[in-house]
CSV table of C-alpha atoms in Angstrom, one decimal:
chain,number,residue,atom,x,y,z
A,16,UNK,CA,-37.0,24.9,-58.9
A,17,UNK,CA,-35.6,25.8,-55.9
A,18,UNK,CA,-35.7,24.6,-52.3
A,19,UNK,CA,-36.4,26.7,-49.2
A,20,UNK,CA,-33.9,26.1,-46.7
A,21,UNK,CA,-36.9,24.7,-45.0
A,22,UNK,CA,-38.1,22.9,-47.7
A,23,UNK,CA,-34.1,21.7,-47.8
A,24,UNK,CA,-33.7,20.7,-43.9
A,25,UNK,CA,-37.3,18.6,-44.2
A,26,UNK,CA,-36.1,16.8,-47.4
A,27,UNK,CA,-32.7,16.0,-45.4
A,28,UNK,CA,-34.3,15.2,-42.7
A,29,UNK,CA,-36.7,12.2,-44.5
A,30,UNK,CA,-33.6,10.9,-46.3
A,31,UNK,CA,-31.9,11.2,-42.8
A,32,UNK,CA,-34.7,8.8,-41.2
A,33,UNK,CA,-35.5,7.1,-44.2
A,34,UNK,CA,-31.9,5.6,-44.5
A,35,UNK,CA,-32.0,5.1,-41.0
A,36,UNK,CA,-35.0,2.8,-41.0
A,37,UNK,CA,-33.0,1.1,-43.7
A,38,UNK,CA,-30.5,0.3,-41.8
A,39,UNK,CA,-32.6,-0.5,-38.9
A,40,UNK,CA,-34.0,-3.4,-41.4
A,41,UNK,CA,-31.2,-4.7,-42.3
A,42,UNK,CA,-30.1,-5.0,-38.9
A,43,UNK,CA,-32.6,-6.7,-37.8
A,44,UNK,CA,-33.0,-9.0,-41.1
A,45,UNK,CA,-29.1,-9.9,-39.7
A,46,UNK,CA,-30.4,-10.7,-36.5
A,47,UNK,CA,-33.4,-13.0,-37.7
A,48,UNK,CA,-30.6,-14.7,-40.0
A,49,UNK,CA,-28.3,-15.5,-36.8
A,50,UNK,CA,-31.4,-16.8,-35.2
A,51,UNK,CA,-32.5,-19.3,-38.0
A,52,UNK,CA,-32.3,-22.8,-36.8
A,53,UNK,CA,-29.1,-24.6,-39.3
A,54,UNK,CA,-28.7,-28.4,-39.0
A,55,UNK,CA,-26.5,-29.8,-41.6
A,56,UNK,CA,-24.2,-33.0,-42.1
A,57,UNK,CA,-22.4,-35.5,-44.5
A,58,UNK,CA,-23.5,-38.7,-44.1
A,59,UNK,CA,-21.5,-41.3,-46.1
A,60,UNK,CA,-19.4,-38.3,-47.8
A,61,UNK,CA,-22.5,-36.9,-49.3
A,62,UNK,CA,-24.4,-33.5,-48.2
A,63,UNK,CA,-27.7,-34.3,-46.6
A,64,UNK,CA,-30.6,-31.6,-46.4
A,65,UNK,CA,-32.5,-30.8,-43.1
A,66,UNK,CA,-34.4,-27.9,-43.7
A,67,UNK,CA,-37.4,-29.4,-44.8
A,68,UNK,CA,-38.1,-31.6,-41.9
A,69,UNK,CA,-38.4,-30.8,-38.2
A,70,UNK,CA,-35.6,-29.5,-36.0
A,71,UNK,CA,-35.5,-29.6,-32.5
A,72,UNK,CA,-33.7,-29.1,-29.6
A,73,UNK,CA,-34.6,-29.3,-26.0
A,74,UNK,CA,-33.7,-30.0,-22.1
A,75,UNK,CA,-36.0,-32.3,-20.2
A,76,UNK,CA,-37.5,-30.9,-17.0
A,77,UNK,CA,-36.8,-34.5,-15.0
A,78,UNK,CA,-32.7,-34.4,-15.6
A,79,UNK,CA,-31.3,-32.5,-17.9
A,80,UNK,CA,-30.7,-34.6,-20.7
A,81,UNK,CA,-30.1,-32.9,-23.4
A,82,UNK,CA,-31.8,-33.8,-26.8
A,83,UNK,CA,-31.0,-32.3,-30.6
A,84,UNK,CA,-33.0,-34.3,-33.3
A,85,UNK,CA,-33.4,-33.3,-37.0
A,86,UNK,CA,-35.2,-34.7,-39.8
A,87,UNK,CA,-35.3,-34.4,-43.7
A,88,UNK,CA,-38.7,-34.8,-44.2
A,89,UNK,CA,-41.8,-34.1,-42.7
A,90,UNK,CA,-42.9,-37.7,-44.4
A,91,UNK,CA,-41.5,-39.8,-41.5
A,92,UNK,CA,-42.1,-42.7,-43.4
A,93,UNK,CA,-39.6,-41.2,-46.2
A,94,UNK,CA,-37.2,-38.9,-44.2
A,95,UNK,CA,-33.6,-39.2,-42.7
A,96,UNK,CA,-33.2,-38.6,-38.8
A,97,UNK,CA,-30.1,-37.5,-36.8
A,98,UNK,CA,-30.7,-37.7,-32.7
A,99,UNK,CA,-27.7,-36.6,-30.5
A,100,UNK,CA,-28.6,-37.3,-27.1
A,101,UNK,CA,-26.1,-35.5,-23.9
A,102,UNK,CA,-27.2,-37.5,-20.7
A,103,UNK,CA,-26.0,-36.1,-17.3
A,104,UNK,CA,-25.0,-38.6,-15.3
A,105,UNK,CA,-25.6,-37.1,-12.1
A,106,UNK,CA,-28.5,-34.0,-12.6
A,107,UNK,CA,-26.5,-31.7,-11.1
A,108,UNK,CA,-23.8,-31.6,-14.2
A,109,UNK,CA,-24.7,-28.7,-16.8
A,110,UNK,CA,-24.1,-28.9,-19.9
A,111,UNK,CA,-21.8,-26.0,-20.9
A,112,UNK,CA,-19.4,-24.9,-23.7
A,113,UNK,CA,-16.5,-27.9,-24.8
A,114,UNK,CA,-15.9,-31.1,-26.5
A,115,UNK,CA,-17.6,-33.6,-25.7
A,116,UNK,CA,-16.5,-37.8,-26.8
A,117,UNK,CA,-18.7,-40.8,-27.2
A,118,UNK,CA,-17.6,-43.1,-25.0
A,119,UNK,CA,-18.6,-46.5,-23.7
A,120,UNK,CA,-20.5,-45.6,-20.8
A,121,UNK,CA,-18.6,-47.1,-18.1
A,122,UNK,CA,-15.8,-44.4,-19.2
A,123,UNK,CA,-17.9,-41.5,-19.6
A,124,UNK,CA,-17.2,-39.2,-16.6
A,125,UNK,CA,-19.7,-36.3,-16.3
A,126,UNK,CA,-22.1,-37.8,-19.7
A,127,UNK,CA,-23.1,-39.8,-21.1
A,128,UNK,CA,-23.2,-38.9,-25.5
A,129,UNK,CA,-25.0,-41.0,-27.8
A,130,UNK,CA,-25.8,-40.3,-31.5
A,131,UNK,CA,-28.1,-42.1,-33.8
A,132,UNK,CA,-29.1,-42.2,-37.4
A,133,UNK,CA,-31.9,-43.8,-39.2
A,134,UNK,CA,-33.3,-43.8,-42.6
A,135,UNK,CA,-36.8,-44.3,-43.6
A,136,UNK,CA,-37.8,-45.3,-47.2
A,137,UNK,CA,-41.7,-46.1,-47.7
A,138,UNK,CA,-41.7,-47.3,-44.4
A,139,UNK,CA,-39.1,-49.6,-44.3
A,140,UNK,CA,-36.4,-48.0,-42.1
A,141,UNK,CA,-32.5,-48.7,-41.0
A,142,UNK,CA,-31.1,-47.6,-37.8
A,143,UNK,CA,-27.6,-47.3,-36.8
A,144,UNK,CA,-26.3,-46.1,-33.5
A,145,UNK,CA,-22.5,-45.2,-31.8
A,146,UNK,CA,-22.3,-48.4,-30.6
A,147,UNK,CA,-18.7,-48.2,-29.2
A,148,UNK,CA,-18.1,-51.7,-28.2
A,149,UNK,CA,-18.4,-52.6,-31.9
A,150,UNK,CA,-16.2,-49.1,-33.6
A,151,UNK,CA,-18.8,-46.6,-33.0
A,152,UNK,CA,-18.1,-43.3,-31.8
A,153,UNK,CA,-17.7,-40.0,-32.3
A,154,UNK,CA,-17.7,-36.1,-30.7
A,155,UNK,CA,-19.9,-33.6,-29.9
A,156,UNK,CA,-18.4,-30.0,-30.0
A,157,UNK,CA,-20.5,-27.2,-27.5
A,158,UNK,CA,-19.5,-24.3,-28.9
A,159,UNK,CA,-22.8,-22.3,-27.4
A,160,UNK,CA,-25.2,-22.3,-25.1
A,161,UNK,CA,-27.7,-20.4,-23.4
A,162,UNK,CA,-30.9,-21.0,-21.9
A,163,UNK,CA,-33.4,-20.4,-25.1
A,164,UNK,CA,-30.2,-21.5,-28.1
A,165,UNK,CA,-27.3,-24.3,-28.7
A,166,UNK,CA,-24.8,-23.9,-31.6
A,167,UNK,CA,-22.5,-26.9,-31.9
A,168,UNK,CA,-20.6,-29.6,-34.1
A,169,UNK,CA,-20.8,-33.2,-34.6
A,170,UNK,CA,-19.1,-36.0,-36.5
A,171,UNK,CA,-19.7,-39.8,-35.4
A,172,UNK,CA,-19.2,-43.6,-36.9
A,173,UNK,CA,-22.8,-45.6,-36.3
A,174,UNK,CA,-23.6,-49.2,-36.5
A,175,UNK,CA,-26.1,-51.1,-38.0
A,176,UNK,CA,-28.3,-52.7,-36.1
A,177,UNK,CA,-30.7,-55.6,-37.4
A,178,UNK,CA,-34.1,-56.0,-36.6
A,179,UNK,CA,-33.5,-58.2,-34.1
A,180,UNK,CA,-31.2,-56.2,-31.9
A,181,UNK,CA,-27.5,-57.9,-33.8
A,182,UNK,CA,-24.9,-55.2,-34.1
A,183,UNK,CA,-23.2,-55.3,-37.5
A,184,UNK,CA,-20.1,-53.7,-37.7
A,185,UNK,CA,-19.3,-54.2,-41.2
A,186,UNK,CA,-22.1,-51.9,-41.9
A,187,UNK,CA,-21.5,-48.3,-40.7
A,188,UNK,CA,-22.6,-45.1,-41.6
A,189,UNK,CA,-19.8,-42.4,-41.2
A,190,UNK,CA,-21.3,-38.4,-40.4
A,191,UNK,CA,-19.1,-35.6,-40.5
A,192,UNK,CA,-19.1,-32.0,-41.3
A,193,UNK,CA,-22.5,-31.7,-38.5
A,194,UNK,CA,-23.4,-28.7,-37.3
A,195,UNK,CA,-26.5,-26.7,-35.7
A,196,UNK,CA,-27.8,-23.8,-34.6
A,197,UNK,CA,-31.1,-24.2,-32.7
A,198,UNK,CA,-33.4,-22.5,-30.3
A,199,UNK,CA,-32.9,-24.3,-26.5
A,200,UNK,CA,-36.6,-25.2,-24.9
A,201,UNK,CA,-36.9,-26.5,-21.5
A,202,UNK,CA,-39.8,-28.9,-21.2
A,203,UNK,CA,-40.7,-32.4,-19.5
A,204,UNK,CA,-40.4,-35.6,-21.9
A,205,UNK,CA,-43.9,-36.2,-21.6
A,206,UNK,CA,-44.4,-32.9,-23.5
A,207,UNK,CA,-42.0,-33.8,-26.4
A,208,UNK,CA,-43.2,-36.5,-27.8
């Protein structure tokens, strides 16, 4: 059979747009991917899984602390929680792009960082925290951020502490390898709980 040269141009034409749109798709699948919220860590030397919990990330309206929080479970009686927490210490510091150390407060120049983990097994739950007067610590790495997303890295030391507020520091829990990519949301505290 043979093709018209308008019958040609028409057929090029479709495969023109049709690859095109393709392209278009997979563009735009890219873009979606680059937007996916990603929190991830080691804890103890072993991978841990956050994607089936609830990731978050927000600045609160009252003074721009700066709050990161991701869990492994929806089942917060059996999940795993990570909170990194970036408190100004005067509201008119901005967080921006940097490192960022956990330090004992009284050292901490423009924030304050604290980090937290906790594990929660039928209900019964563990909570350690950088404690740094008994070897916690850690840093925080900012290596983007806008108004509506923060990318970063983490790796922090956290102590136990007892259910009746004793710090343990023969019981730590080492996290490395963190990193997340999250959407940014501005809202007050009263709205995020």
């Amino acid at each position: 059979m043979k093709l018209s040269i308008k019958q040609f141009l028409g057929a090029l034409f479709l495969t023109i747009v049709s690859s095109s749109y393709t392209a278009a798709q997979i563009s735009s699948a890219s873009q979606k991917d680059d937007l996916l919220p990603i929190f991830q860590a080691f804890v103890n030397g072993k991978s841990m899984q956050f994607n089936q919990g609830k990731l978050q990330a927000y600045i609160a309206k009252e003074d721009g602390e700066i709050t990161i929080l991701a869990q492994t479970s929806t089942d917060i009686l059996n999940t795993n929680i990570i909170l990194l927490s970036i408190i100004p210490i005067d509201t008119n510091f901005k967080v921006s792009k940097g490192e960022l150390k956990i330090l004992p407060e009284e050292k901490s120049k423009n924030f304050v960082i604290k980090a937290e983990y906790s594990s929660n097994k039928e209900g019964n739950s563990s909570y350690w925290w950088t404690n740094t007067e008994h070897q916690g610590g850690g840093i925080l790495y900012i290596d983007e951020i806008t108004q509506n997303s923060i990318k970063g890295r983490f790796s922090f030391t956290a102590v136990l502490e007892k259910e009746d507020g004793e710090m343990n520091p023969k019981n730590v829990v080492k996290i490395t390898n963190g990193q997340f990519r999250l959407p940014l949301e501005t809202k007050s505290r009263i709205d995020s709980q």
